[in-house]
mmCIF file of C-alpha atoms (C1' of nucleotides) in Angstrom:
data_model
loop_
_atom_site.group_PDB
_atom_site.id
_atom_site.type_symbol
_atom_site.label_atom_id
_atom_site.label_comp_id
_atom_site.label_asym_id
_atom_site.label_seq_id
_atom_site.Cartn_x
_atom_site.Cartn_y
_atom_site.Cartn_z
ATOM 1 C CA MET A 29 -7.469 23.965 2.668
ATOM 2 C CA ALA A 30 -10.474 26.178 2.937
ATOM 3 C CA GLN A 31 -12.202 23.988 5.478
ATOM 4 C CA SER A 32 -10.700 22.339 8.523
ATOM 5 C CA ASP A 33 -12.015 19.103 9.967
ATOM 6 C CA ALA A 34 -13.647 21.028 12.779
ATOM 7 C CA GLU A 35 -15.530 23.248 10.363
ATOM 8 C CA SER A 36 -16.561 20.485 7.998
ATOM 9 C CA GLY A 37 -17.551 18.375 11.017
ATOM 10 C CA ARG A 38 -17.043 14.945 9.607
ATOM 11 C CA ILE A 39 -17.449 11.759 11.626
ATOM 12 C CA VAL A 40 -15.541 8.726 10.407
ATOM 13 C CA ILE A 41 -15.599 5.145 11.673
ATOM 14 C CA ALA A 42 -12.557 2.921 11.132
ATOM 15 C CA VAL A 43 -13.052 -0.847 11.221
ATOM 16 C CA ASP A 44 -10.018 -3.035 11.719
ATOM 17 C CA LEU A 45 -10.372 -6.810 12.051
ATOM 18 C CA ASP A 46 -8.040 -8.181 14.715
ATOM 19 C CA TYR A 47 -5.046 -10.351 13.609
ATOM 20 C CA PHE A 48 -7.170 -11.130 10.562
ATOM 21 C CA PHE A 49 -5.525 -14.091 8.828
ATOM 22 C CA ALA A 50 -4.872 -15.906 12.103
ATOM 23 C CA GLN A 51 -8.381 -15.145 13.319
ATOM 24 C CA CYS A 52 -9.814 -16.597 10.115
ATOM 25 C CA GLU A 53 -7.910 -19.784 10.871
ATOM 26 C CA GLU A 54 -9.342 -19.764 14.379
ATOM 27 C CA ILE A 55 -12.947 -19.542 13.209
ATOM 28 C CA ARG A 56 -12.297 -22.368 10.753
ATOM 29 C CA ASN A 57 -10.833 -24.479 13.531
ATOM 30 C CA PRO A 58 -11.886 -23.299 17.006
ATOM 31 C CA ASP A 59 -9.336 -25.618 18.666
ATOM 32 C CA TYR A 60 -6.725 -23.126 17.524
ATOM 33 C CA LYS A 61 -8.074 -20.408 19.785
ATOM 34 C CA SER A 62 -6.151 -21.782 22.753
ATOM 35 C CA LYS A 63 -2.878 -22.139 20.869
ATOM 36 C CA PRO A 64 -0.262 -19.838 19.360
ATOM 37 C CA ILE A 65 -1.146 -19.565 15.643
ATOM 38 C CA VAL A 66 1.373 -18.380 13.076
ATOM 39 C CA VAL A 67 0.245 -17.746 9.490
ATOM 40 C CA CYS A 68 3.245 -18.056 7.186
ATOM 41 C CA VAL A 69 4.279 -17.219 3.642
ATOM 42 C CA PHE A 70 6.523 -20.153 2.812
ATOM 43 C CA SER A 71 8.809 -19.222 -0.069
ATOM 44 C CA GLY A 72 9.454 -22.858 -0.917
ATOM 45 C CA ARG A 73 13.240 -22.660 -0.988
ATOM 46 C CA THR A 74 13.741 -24.723 2.125
ATOM 47 C CA GLU A 75 11.391 -26.258 4.654
ATOM 48 C CA THR A 76 11.217 -23.089 6.742
ATOM 49 C CA SER A 77 12.257 -20.257 4.424
ATOM 50 C CA GLY A 78 9.789 -17.414 4.352
ATOM 51 C CA ALA A 79 8.218 -14.863 6.640
ATOM 52 C CA VAL A 80 5.394 -14.562 9.136
ATOM 53 C CA SER A 81 2.316 -12.898 7.728
ATOM 54 C CA THR A 82 0.216 -12.683 10.914
ATOM 55 C CA ALA A 83 0.081 -14.346 14.308
ATOM 56 C CA ASN A 84 -2.641 -14.515 16.941
ATOM 57 C CA TYR A 85 -2.129 -12.791 20.271
ATOM 58 C CA LEU A 86 -0.957 -15.933 22.079
ATOM 59 C CA ALA A 87 1.918 -16.060 19.601
ATOM 60 C CA ARG A 88 2.499 -12.308 19.712
ATOM 61 C CA GLU A 89 2.918 -12.417 23.474
ATOM 62 C CA LEU A 90 5.828 -14.761 22.858
ATOM 63 C CA GLY A 91 7.469 -12.338 20.449
ATOM 64 C CA VAL A 92 6.134 -13.553 17.110
ATOM 65 C CA LYS A 93 5.120 -10.676 14.862
ATOM 66 C CA SER A 94 4.461 -9.892 11.225
ATOM 67 C CA GLY A 95 7.484 -9.926 8.963
ATOM 68 C CA ILE A 96 9.916 -11.972 11.009
ATOM 69 C CA PRO A 97 11.573 -15.051 9.440
ATOM 70 C CA ILE A 98 9.615 -18.263 10.022
ATOM 71 C CA VAL A 99 12.774 -19.824 11.434
ATOM 72 C CA ASN A 100 12.898 -17.166 14.138
ATOM 73 C CA ALA A 101 9.251 -17.713 14.976
ATOM 74 C CA LYS A 102 9.946 -21.439 15.368
ATOM 75 C CA ARG A 103 12.761 -20.633 17.738
ATOM 76 C CA LEU A 104 10.539 -18.326 19.793
ATOM 77 C CA LEU A 105 7.921 -21.076 20.064
ATOM 78 C CA ALA A 106 10.357 -23.931 20.623
ATOM 79 C CA ASN A 107 8.953 -24.508 24.122
ATOM 80 C CA HIS A 108 5.380 -24.475 22.844
ATOM 81 C CA PRO A 109 4.766 -27.726 20.991
ATOM 82 C CA GLU A 110 1.070 -26.816 20.741
ATOM 83 C CA ALA A 111 1.939 -23.906 18.425
ATOM 84 C CA ILE A 112 0.531 -24.194 14.892
ATOM 85 C CA PHE A 113 2.262 -22.954 11.752
ATOM 86 C CA LEU A 114 -0.084 -22.585 8.792
ATOM 87 C CA PRO A 115 0.433 -21.472 5.181
ATOM 88 C CA VAL A 116 -1.532 -18.394 4.073
ATOM 89 C CA ASP A 117 -4.839 -19.278 2.445
ATOM 90 C CA HIS A 118 -5.594 -16.040 0.707
ATOM 91 C CA GLN A 119 -8.631 -17.421 -1.094
ATOM 92 C CA TYR A 120 -10.321 -18.251 2.178
ATOM 93 C CA TYR A 121 -9.508 -14.917 3.826
ATOM 94 C CA GLU A 122 -10.875 -13.178 0.742
ATOM 95 C CA THR A 123 -14.250 -14.912 1.039
ATOM 96 C CA VAL A 124 -14.481 -14.025 4.741
ATOM 97 C CA SER A 125 -13.458 -10.454 3.925
ATOM 98 C CA GLU A 126 -16.212 -10.117 1.317
ATOM 99 C CA ARG A 127 -18.870 -11.121 3.806
ATOM 100 C CA VAL A 128 -17.435 -8.787 6.436
ATOM 101 C CA MET A 129 -17.323 -5.854 4.042
ATOM 102 C CA ASP A 130 -20.947 -6.440 3.064
ATOM 103 C CA ILE A 131 -21.903 -6.213 6.724
ATOM 104 C CA VAL A 132 -19.850 -3.056 7.235
ATOM 105 C CA LYS A 133 -21.390 -1.461 4.153
ATOM 106 C CA SER A 134 -24.949 -2.208 5.237
ATOM 107 C CA SER A 135 -24.345 -1.143 8.831
ATOM 108 C CA SER A 136 -24.849 2.442 7.795
ATOM 109 C CA SER A 137 -26.470 2.072 4.417
ATOM 110 C CA GLY A 138 -25.949 5.002 2.147
ATOM 111 C CA SER A 139 -22.911 6.238 4.047
ATOM 112 C CA PRO A 140 -19.712 6.617 2.051
ATOM 113 C CA PHE A 141 -17.710 3.419 2.392
ATOM 114 C CA GLU A 142 -14.096 2.620 1.657
ATOM 115 C CA GLN A 143 -12.406 -0.745 1.861
ATOM 116 C CA ALA A 144 -8.826 0.137 2.723
ATOM 117 C CA SER A 145 -7.433 -3.407 2.679
ATOM 118 C CA ILE A 146 -8.562 -7.001 3.090
ATOM 119 C CA ASP A 147 -9.287 -6.348 6.777
ATOM 120 C CA GLU A 148 -9.838 -2.596 7.104
ATOM 121 C CA ALA A 149 -12.635 -0.268 6.142
ATOM 122 C CA TYR A 150 -13.924 3.246 6.726
ATOM 123 C CA LEU A 151 -17.418 4.649 6.931
ATOM 124 C CA ASP A 152 -18.240 8.340 6.754
ATOM 125 C CA VAL A 153 -21.255 8.568 9.055
ATOM 126 C CA SER A 154 -21.448 12.370 9.173
ATOM 127 C CA GLU A 155 -24.956 12.275 7.738
ATOM 128 C CA SER A 156 -26.349 9.112 9.275
ATOM 129 C CA SER A 157 -25.168 10.144 12.737
ATOM 130 C CA ASN A 158 -26.478 13.643 12.205
ATOM 131 C CA GLY A 159 -23.107 15.038 13.242
ATOM 132 C CA ASP A 160 -23.449 13.476 16.675
ATOM 133 C CA PHE A 161 -20.480 11.454 17.990
ATOM 134 C CA GLU A 162 -22.773 9.640 20.430
ATOM 135 C CA ARG A 163 -24.864 8.333 17.577
ATOM 136 C CA ALA A 164 -21.758 7.465 15.590
ATOM 137 C CA ALA A 165 -20.437 5.542 18.576
ATOM 138 C CA ARG A 166 -23.673 3.569 18.731
ATOM 139 C CA ILE A 167 -23.454 2.722 15.010
ATOM 140 C CA ALA A 168 -19.880 1.544 15.559
ATOM 141 C CA GLN A 169 -20.696 -0.514 18.660
ATOM 142 C CA ASP A 170 -23.656 -2.146 16.918
ATOM 143 C CA LEU A 171 -21.458 -3.003 13.959
ATOM 144 C CA LYS A 172 -18.825 -4.509 16.232
ATOM 145 C CA THR A 173 -21.500 -6.687 17.832
ATOM 146 C CA GLU A 174 -22.918 -7.705 14.484
ATOM 147 C CA LEU A 175 -19.522 -8.788 13.176
ATOM 148 C CA LYS A 176 -19.118 -10.947 16.261
ATOM 149 C CA ILE A 177 -22.564 -12.519 15.945
ATOM 150 C CA ALA A 178 -22.633 -12.977 12.179
ATOM 151 C CA GLU A 179 -19.030 -14.041 11.556
ATOM 152 C CA GLY A 180 -17.604 -14.796 14.978
ATOM 153 C CA LEU A 181 -14.906 -12.213 14.361
ATOM 154 C CA SER A 182 -13.509 -9.671 16.783
ATOM 155 C CA ALA A 183 -12.637 -6.249 15.474
ATOM 156 C CA THR A 184 -11.461 -2.943 16.838
ATOM 157 C CA LEU A 185 -13.459 0.101 15.837
ATOM 158 C CA GLY A 186 -12.519 3.732 16.055
ATOM 159 C CA VAL A 187 -14.526 6.917 15.746
ATOM 160 C CA GLY A 188 -12.921 10.215 14.873
ATOM 161 C CA PRO A 189 -13.293 13.439 12.898
ATOM 162 C CA ASN A 190 -11.345 11.943 9.967
ATOM 163 C CA LYS A 191 -9.761 8.710 8.736
ATOM 164 C CA LEU A 192 -6.387 9.332 10.380
ATOM 165 C CA ILE A 193 -7.814 9.863 13.853
ATOM 166 C CA ALA A 194 -10.378 7.063 13.547
ATOM 167 C CA LYS A 195 -7.602 4.694 12.513
ATOM 168 C CA MET A 196 -5.257 5.807 15.262
ATOM 169 C CA ALA A 197 -8.100 5.428 17.741
ATOM 170 C CA THR A 198 -8.304 1.734 16.785
ATOM 171 C CA ASP A 199 -4.528 1.332 17.035
ATOM 172 C CA SER A 200 -4.666 2.458 20.652
ATOM 173 C CA LYS A 201 -7.398 -0.049 21.601
ATOM 174 C CA LYS A 202 -6.460 -3.294 19.858
ATOM 175 C CA PRO A 203 -7.565 -6.030 20.063
ATOM 176 C CA ASP A 204 -11.335 -6.342 20.466
ATOM 177 C CA GLY A 205 -11.613 -2.688 21.405
ATOM 178 C CA PHE A 206 -13.386 0.528 20.719
ATOM 179 C CA GLY A 207 -11.968 4.033 20.685
ATOM 180 C CA LEU A 208 -13.478 7.446 20.212
ATOM 181 C CA VAL A 209 -11.603 10.698 19.763
ATOM 182 C CA GLY A 210 -13.717 13.798 19.361
ATOM 183 C CA ALA A 211 -12.596 16.835 17.392
ATOM 184 C CA GLU A 212 -11.691 18.749 20.569
ATOM 185 C CA GLU A 213 -9.706 15.827 21.945
ATOM 186 C CA VAL A 214 -7.488 15.322 18.902
ATOM 187 C CA ARG A 215 -4.659 17.558 20.062
ATOM 188 C CA ASN A 216 -4.341 15.906 23.452
ATOM 189 C CA PHE A 217 -4.722 12.446 21.973
ATOM 190 C CA LEU A 218 -1.767 13.027 19.653
ATOM 191 C CA LYS A 219 0.607 15.326 21.420
ATOM 192 C CA ASP A 220 2.604 12.913 23.618
ATOM 193 C CA LEU A 221 2.537 9.891 21.305
ATOM 194 C CA PRO A 222 5.902 8.920 19.798
ATOM 195 C CA VAL A 223 6.146 10.198 16.244
ATOM 196 C CA ARG A 224 6.411 6.576 15.016
ATOM 197 C CA LYS A 225 2.736 6.053 15.927
ATOM 198 C CA LEU A 226 1.605 8.540 13.296
ATOM 199 C CA ILE A 227 0.250 6.698 10.257
ATOM 200 C CA GLY A 228 2.754 7.256 7.477
ATOM 201 C CA ILE A 229 5.845 7.411 9.663
ATOM 202 C CA GLY A 230 7.941 4.255 9.568
ATOM 203 C CA PRO A 231 11.444 3.503 10.838
ATOM 204 C CA ARG A 232 13.260 5.619 8.249
ATOM 205 C CA ILE A 233 11.320 8.783 8.844
ATOM 206 C CA GLU A 234 11.428 8.130 12.596
ATOM 207 C CA ASP A 235 15.237 8.128 12.447
ATOM 208 C CA LYS A 236 15.335 11.340 10.447
ATOM 209 C CA MET A 237 12.885 12.948 12.844
ATOM 210 C CA ALA A 238 15.040 11.919 15.799
ATOM 211 C CA SER A 239 18.037 13.618 14.229
ATOM 212 C CA LEU A 240 15.978 16.817 14.029
ATOM 213 C CA GLY A 241 15.043 16.458 17.688
ATOM 214 C CA ILE A 242 11.447 15.461 16.924
ATOM 215 C CA LYS A 243 10.260 12.752 19.287
ATOM 216 C CA THR A 244 6.533 13.211 19.784
ATOM 217 C CA ILE A 245 3.723 13.957 17.384
ATOM 218 C CA GLY A 246 3.331 17.228 19.285
ATOM 219 C CA ASP A 247 6.947 18.138 18.457
ATOM 220 C CA LEU A 248 6.231 17.500 14.789
ATOM 221 C CA ALA A 249 3.005 19.510 14.811
ATOM 222 C CA ASP A 250 4.939 22.589 15.998
ATOM 223 C CA PHE A 251 8.064 22.096 13.904
ATOM 224 C CA ASP A 252 9.323 24.619 11.367
ATOM 225 C CA ALA A 253 7.537 23.969 8.059
ATOM 226 C CA ALA A 254 10.451 25.050 5.873
ATOM 227 C CA VAL A 255 12.837 22.626 7.565
ATOM 228 C CA LEU A 256 10.327 19.803 7.176
ATOM 229 C CA SER A 257 9.948 20.497 3.456
ATOM 230 C CA GLU A 258 13.703 20.596 3.124
ATOM 231 C CA SER A 259 14.147 17.284 4.953
ATOM 232 C CA PHE A 260 11.202 15.263 3.679
ATOM 233 C CA GLY A 261 10.286 16.810 0.353
ATOM 234 C CA ARG A 262 7.850 19.428 -0.797
ATOM 235 C CA HIS A 263 4.869 17.117 -0.597
ATOM 236 C CA LEU A 264 5.680 14.835 2.311
ATOM 237 C CA GLY A 265 7.048 17.526 4.624
ATOM 238 C CA PRO A 266 3.886 19.641 4.776
ATOM 239 C CA GLN A 267 1.735 16.488 4.729
ATOM 240 C CA LEU A 268 3.422 15.044 7.824
ATOM 241 C CA LYS A 269 3.068 18.295 9.722
ATOM 242 C CA LYS A 270 -0.602 18.463 8.843
ATOM 243 C CA LEU A 271 -1.199 14.876 9.947
ATOM 244 C CA ALA A 272 0.633 15.583 13.212
ATOM 245 C CA GLN A 273 -1.907 18.334 13.819
ATOM 246 C CA GLY A 274 -4.630 15.734 13.345
ATOM 247 C CA ARG A 275 -5.815 17.313 10.123
ATOM 248 C CA ASP A 276 -6.762 14.920 7.320
ATOM 249 C CA ASP A 277 -9.200 15.814 4.576
ATOM 250 C CA ASP A 278 -8.775 12.555 2.687
ATOM 251 C CA PRO A 279 -12.347 11.542 1.822
ATOM 252 C CA VAL A 280 -13.947 8.191 2.554
ATOM 253 C CA THR A 281 -14.464 6.899 -0.972
ATOM 254 C CA ALA A 282 -13.808 3.865 -3.129
ATOM 255 C CA ARG A 283 -10.328 3.980 -4.675
ATOM 256 C CA PRO A 284 -9.694 2.879 -8.229
ATOM 257 C CA ILE A 285 -7.106 0.114 -8.658
ATOM 258 C CA GLU A 286 -3.917 1.685 -10.037
ATOM 259 C CA GLN A 287 -1.630 -1.311 -10.458
ATOM 260 C CA LEU A 288 -1.481 -5.083 -10.304
ATOM 261 C CA SER A 289 1.622 -7.085 -9.515
ATOM 262 C CA ARG A 290 2.827 -10.574 -8.723
ATOM 263 C CA ILE A 291 6.238 -11.523 -7.445
ATOM 264 C CA VAL A 292 7.761 -14.824 -6.346
ATOM 265 C CA THR A 293 10.887 -16.045 -4.677
ATOM 266 C CA LEU A 294 12.865 -18.023 -7.273
ATOM 267 C CA LYS A 295 13.709 -21.656 -6.636
ATOM 268 C CA GLU A 296 17.362 -20.633 -6.912
ATOM 269 C CA ASP A 297 19.152 -17.330 -7.328
ATOM 270 C CA ALA A 298 19.646 -16.507 -11.009
ATOM 271 C CA ASN A 299 22.016 -14.380 -13.053
ATOM 272 C CA THR A 300 20.291 -15.014 -16.390
ATOM 273 C CA TYR A 301 16.682 -15.223 -17.453
ATOM 274 C CA SER A 302 16.692 -18.952 -16.857
ATOM 275 C CA PHE A 303 13.578 -18.812 -14.678
ATOM 276 C CA GLN A 304 11.109 -18.000 -17.472
ATOM 277 C CA ASP A 305 8.971 -20.977 -16.525
ATOM 278 C CA GLN A 306 8.448 -19.474 -13.083
ATOM 279 C CA MET A 307 7.048 -16.269 -14.619
ATOM 280 C CA ILE A 308 4.356 -18.075 -16.631
ATOM 281 C CA PRO A 309 1.820 -18.455 -13.823
ATOM 282 C CA LEU A 310 2.365 -14.829 -12.824
ATOM 283 C CA ALA A 311 1.709 -13.541 -16.332
ATOM 284 C CA ARG A 312 -1.312 -15.841 -16.634
ATOM 285 C CA ASP A 313 -2.698 -14.562 -13.346
ATOM 286 C CA ILE A 314 -2.172 -10.903 -14.175
ATOM 287 C CA SER A 315 -3.670 -11.257 -17.633
ATOM 288 C CA GLN A 316 -6.650 -13.047 -16.151
ATOM 289 C CA ARG A 317 -7.175 -10.417 -13.456
ATOM 290 C CA LEU A 318 -6.990 -7.669 -16.070
ATOM 291 C CA SER A 319 -9.717 -9.237 -18.161
ATOM 292 C CA THR A 320 -11.873 -9.952 -15.112
ATOM 293 C CA LEU A 321 -11.645 -6.283 -14.187
ATOM 294 C CA GLY A 322 -12.254 -5.224 -17.784
ATOM 295 C CA PHE A 323 -8.947 -3.357 -17.696
ATOM 296 C CA LYS A 324 -6.182 -3.037 -20.203
ATOM 297 C CA CYS A 325 -2.784 -1.723 -19.154
ATOM 298 C CA ARG A 326 -0.535 0.789 -20.887
ATOM 299 C CA SER A 327 2.505 -0.059 -18.784
ATOM 300 C CA VAL A 328 4.187 -3.411 -18.277
ATOM 301 C CA GLY A 329 7.114 -3.850 -15.952
ATOM 302 C CA ILE A 330 9.285 -6.323 -14.141
ATOM 303 C CA ILE A 331 10.512 -6.245 -10.569
ATOM 304 C CA ALA A 332 13.605 -8.027 -9.366
ATOM 305 C CA ILE A 333 14.982 -8.323 -5.860
ATOM 306 C CA THR A 334 18.708 -8.980 -5.817
ATOM 307 C CA THR A 335 20.444 -11.360 -3.459
ATOM 308 C CA GLY A 336 21.419 -8.239 -1.519
ATOM 309 C CA LEU A 337 17.677 -7.424 -1.274
ATOM 310 C CA LYS A 338 17.885 -4.345 -3.479
ATOM 311 C CA THR A 339 14.925 -3.710 -5.743
ATOM 312 C CA LYS A 340 15.406 -3.359 -9.486
ATOM 313 C CA ALA A 341 12.574 -2.372 -11.773
ATOM 314 C CA ARG A 342 12.265 -2.025 -15.530
ATOM 315 C CA GLY A 343 9.211 -1.036 -17.476
ATOM 316 C CA VAL A 344 7.801 0.191 -20.748
ATOM 317 C CA THR A 345 4.795 2.144 -21.852
ATOM 318 C CA LEU A 346 2.834 0.623 -24.717
ATOM 319 C CA GLU A 347 1.415 2.162 -27.866
ATOM 320 C CA SER A 348 -1.900 0.472 -27.241
ATOM 321 C CA PRO A 349 -3.244 -1.034 -24.034
ATOM 322 C CA THR A 350 -3.219 -4.773 -23.579
ATOM 323 C CA ASP A 351 -4.494 -7.537 -21.358
ATOM 324 C CA SER A 352 -2.878 -10.291 -23.406
ATOM 325 C CA TYR A 353 -0.854 -12.992 -21.681
ATOM 326 C CA ASP A 354 1.395 -13.375 -24.732
ATOM 327 C CA GLU A 355 2.161 -9.696 -24.953
ATOM 328 C CA ILE A 356 2.835 -9.292 -21.238
ATOM 329 C CA SER A 357 5.054 -12.379 -21.269
ATOM 330 C CA SER A 358 7.135 -11.342 -24.215
ATOM 331 C CA ILE A 359 7.594 -7.793 -22.951
ATOM 332 C CA ALA A 360 8.632 -9.138 -19.554
ATOM 333 C CA SER A 361 11.129 -11.507 -21.095
ATOM 334 C CA GLY A 362 12.680 -8.653 -23.064
ATOM 335 C CA LEU A 363 12.917 -6.547 -19.913
ATOM 336 C CA PHE A 364 14.555 -9.349 -17.931
ATOM 337 C CA GLU A 365 17.072 -9.912 -20.758
ATOM 338 C CA GLY A 366 17.848 -6.201 -20.719
ATOM 339 C CA LEU A 367 18.247 -6.175 -16.963
ATOM 340 C CA PHE A 368 20.788 -8.992 -17.022
ATOM 341 C CA ARG A 369 22.606 -7.385 -19.963
ATOM 342 C CA SER A 370 22.832 -4.073 -18.095
ATOM 343 C CA GLY A 371 25.080 -5.506 -15.397
ATOM 344 C CA ASN A 372 25.928 -8.474 -13.263
ATOM 345 C CA GLN A 373 22.776 -9.176 -11.310
ATOM 346 C CA ARG A 374 22.094 -12.022 -8.962
ATOM 347 C CA ILE A 375 18.370 -12.194 -8.393
ATOM 348 C CA ARG A 376 16.492 -13.818 -5.550
ATOM 349 C CA ARG A 377 12.910 -12.793 -6.319
ATOM 350 C CA ALA A 378 11.248 -11.759 -9.568
ATOM 351 C CA GLY A 379 7.866 -10.528 -10.623
ATOM 352 C CA LEU A 380 5.634 -8.650 -13.016
ATOM 353 C CA ARG A 381 3.693 -5.445 -12.716
ATOM 354 C CA VAL A 382 1.110 -3.734 -14.888
ATOM 355 C CA SER A 383 -0.355 -0.257 -14.543
ATOM 356 C CA GLY A 384 -1.767 2.632 -16.520
ATOM 357 C CA PHE A 385 -5.243 1.193 -16.790
ATOM 358 C CA ASP A 386 -7.716 2.370 -19.362
ATOM 359 C CA LYS A 387 -11.087 0.852 -18.953
ATOM 360 C CA GLU A 388 -12.284 0.479 -22.542
ATOM 361 C CA THR A 389 -15.222 2.661 -21.653
ATOM 362 C CA ARG A 390 -12.848 5.404 -20.599
ATOM 363 C CA GLU A 391 -10.588 5.278 -23.639
ATOM 364 C CA VAL A 392 -12.554 7.799 -25.652
ATOM 365 C CA GLY A 393 -12.590 10.236 -22.763
ATOM 366 C CA TRP A 394 -8.888 9.746 -22.243
ATOM 367 C CA ALA A 395 -8.140 10.417 -25.909
ATOM 368 C CA ARG A 396 -10.196 13.585 -25.799
ATOM 369 C CA ARG A 397 -8.410 14.844 -22.680
ATOM 370 C CA GLU A 398 -5.162 14.005 -24.413
ATOM 371 C CA GLU A 399 -6.153 16.189 -27.381
ATOM 372 C CA GLU A 400 -7.154 19.031 -25.107
ATOM 373 C CA ARG A 401 -3.845 18.763 -23.291
ATOM 374 C CA GLN A 402 -1.969 19.054 -26.553
ATOM 375 C CA GLU A 403 -4.023 22.049 -27.651
ATOM 376 C CA THR A 404 -3.403 23.755 -24.325
ATOM 377 C CA LEU A 405 0.292 23.156 -24.695
ATOM 378 C CA SER A 406 0.498 24.415 -28.246
ATOM 379 C CA SER A 407 -1.382 27.569 -27.288
ATOM 380 C CA PHE A 408 1.047 28.028 -24.393
ATOM 381 C CA PHE A 409 3.870 28.019 -26.900
ATOM 382 C CA SER A 410 2.036 29.996 -29.563
ATOM 383 C CA PRO A 411 3.493 33.390 -30.610
ATOM 384 C CA ALA A 412 0.627 35.298 -28.955
ATOM 385 C CA VAL A 413 1.561 33.978 -25.511
ATOM 386 C CA ASN A 414 5.270 33.374 -25.896
ATOM 387 C CA PRO A 415 7.076 36.661 -25.213
ATOM 388 C CA LYS A 416 9.983 35.730 -27.463
ATOM 389 C CA GLY A 417 7.702 34.487 -30.211
ATOM 390 C CA SER A 418 5.608 37.640 -30.179
ATOM 391 C CA ALA A 419 8.672 39.881 -30.307
ATOM 392 C "C1'" DA B 8 5.960 25.636 -16.809
ATOM 393 C "C1'" DA B 9 3.695 21.437 -16.455
ATOM 394 C "C1'" DC B 10 3.573 16.860 -17.174
ATOM 395 C "C1'" DA B 11 4.952 11.977 -18.441
ATOM 396 C "C1'" DA B 12 7.905 8.265 -17.799
ATOM 397 C "C1'" DG B 13 11.345 5.526 -15.620
ATOM 398 C "C1'" DG B 14 13.577 3.846 -11.646
ATOM 399 C "C1'" DG B 15 14.129 3.817 -6.654
ATOM 400 C "C1'" DT B 16 12.459 4.234 -1.600
ATOM 401 C "C1'" DT B 17 9.251 4.101 2.168
ATOM 402 C "C1'" DT B 18 5.181 2.646 4.269
ATOM 403 C "C1'" DA B 19 1.167 -0.308 5.385
ATOM 404 C "C1'" DG B 20 -1.042 -4.455 6.226
ATOM 405 C "C1'" DT C 10 21.802 -15.142 11.002
ATOM 406 C "C1'" DC C 11 17.327 -14.353 7.922
ATOM 407 C "C1'" DA C 12 14.624 -11.537 5.238
ATOM 408 C "C1'" DT C 13 6.838 -12.867 1.849
ATOM 409 C "C1'" DC C 14 3.746 -10.553 -0.910
ATOM 410 C "C1'" DT C 15 0.633 -6.589 -2.823
ATOM 411 C "C1'" DA C 16 -0.233 -1.910 -3.475
ATOM 412 C "C1'" DA C 17 0.089 3.011 -2.847
ATOM 413 C "C1'" DA C 18 2.494 7.444 -2.313
ATOM 414 C "C1'" DC C 19 6.318 9.790 -2.838
ATOM 415 C "C1'" DC C 20 11.184 11.139 -4.435
ATOM 416 C "C1'" DC C 21 14.403 12.395 -8.075
ATOM 417 C "C1'" DT C 22 15.915 12.699 -12.821
ATOM 418 C "C1'" DT C 23 15.246 13.146 -17.579
ATOM 419 C "C1'" DG C 24 12.679 14.045 -21.538
ATOM 420 C "C1'" DT C 25 8.553 16.081 -23.974
ATOM 421 C "C1'" DT C 26 5.213 19.340 -25.136
#
DNA sequence: AACAAGGGTTTAG
DNA sequence: TCATCTAAACCCTTGTT
């Protein structure tokens, strides 16, 4: 890249609501604040089947964390009869999130804003802070206070020269914290952290890194680029090294939605498409979301998780984009039939996915780009350019 | 050569 | 043993232009 973070001098604020779903439950019922709260996704197979979505810090201190089986969480809290297990109420969290995001947006009006998830957002305050980290810190602190006053929610805010560092600054100060890492401090901030703390490195990559002798982010920042490309791919290898150096030019900007999906755990494992009825609400929901967004999709796919928890996917690209429930349903049913015909599959979870969105308003532009692409290609292969052809 | 499409993996929250 | 749901980025392979 032509410009480094230091040269471009950005200042980014990361906003991360603390234990969001569980905190939403606490503000709805303040009695919960003194108890371990576990927000669960019940799959409906048995009384306790499913996983923990989020837990408050009282529960976390007792070992309950995101992703663990609900049964295990119950075991961990067996000696805590005051513990509360609640089903996720996505609707409610969404309404709280909308109000929060409005506050975040207006906290530095005019600044580029990006909602990164239901409970995370970024602000690029380079302009509004006049390039001054002190002023940025004040904007962030004021916002933190306002979220507390207006919504009763605690959040952790981070200030940094880019999204990566701002985000990692919050990670180091959770919950109810504030972190600031200036451009000159980035190297020291990162260098001794375990490589697993770098955003984008999960357990798999951590293992591979360990086998290369990479333990800290500093190790990764100095590691041989060619070996990294070889081990992690031509895109990911260089990307990870760059992130380890604290360099991130990803802009703070609204992201277009690229795909929509819904998946459910089946009432019983299936080896035929006998669960059609369970796909109806999913197709209805997806079709409805498409039309709400004004989107039509060019790709329709199915996702299946086998009893061995392997993912299987099948999909097709359509001649003309659709948002129709009937069309999505019938394509999905054909894909499921094909999946079961292709081999003996025992499926635990099944779902639908759509992608390849063309907003109607963008269809003309897309068609024109498509034409241009074809012209470019045909000229590439034309006799004048093709050495063999011109011979 | 560049890109699209299909299917799988990894990560995150 | 038990293992949710949504979405993005990336990987690899194969086919098309």
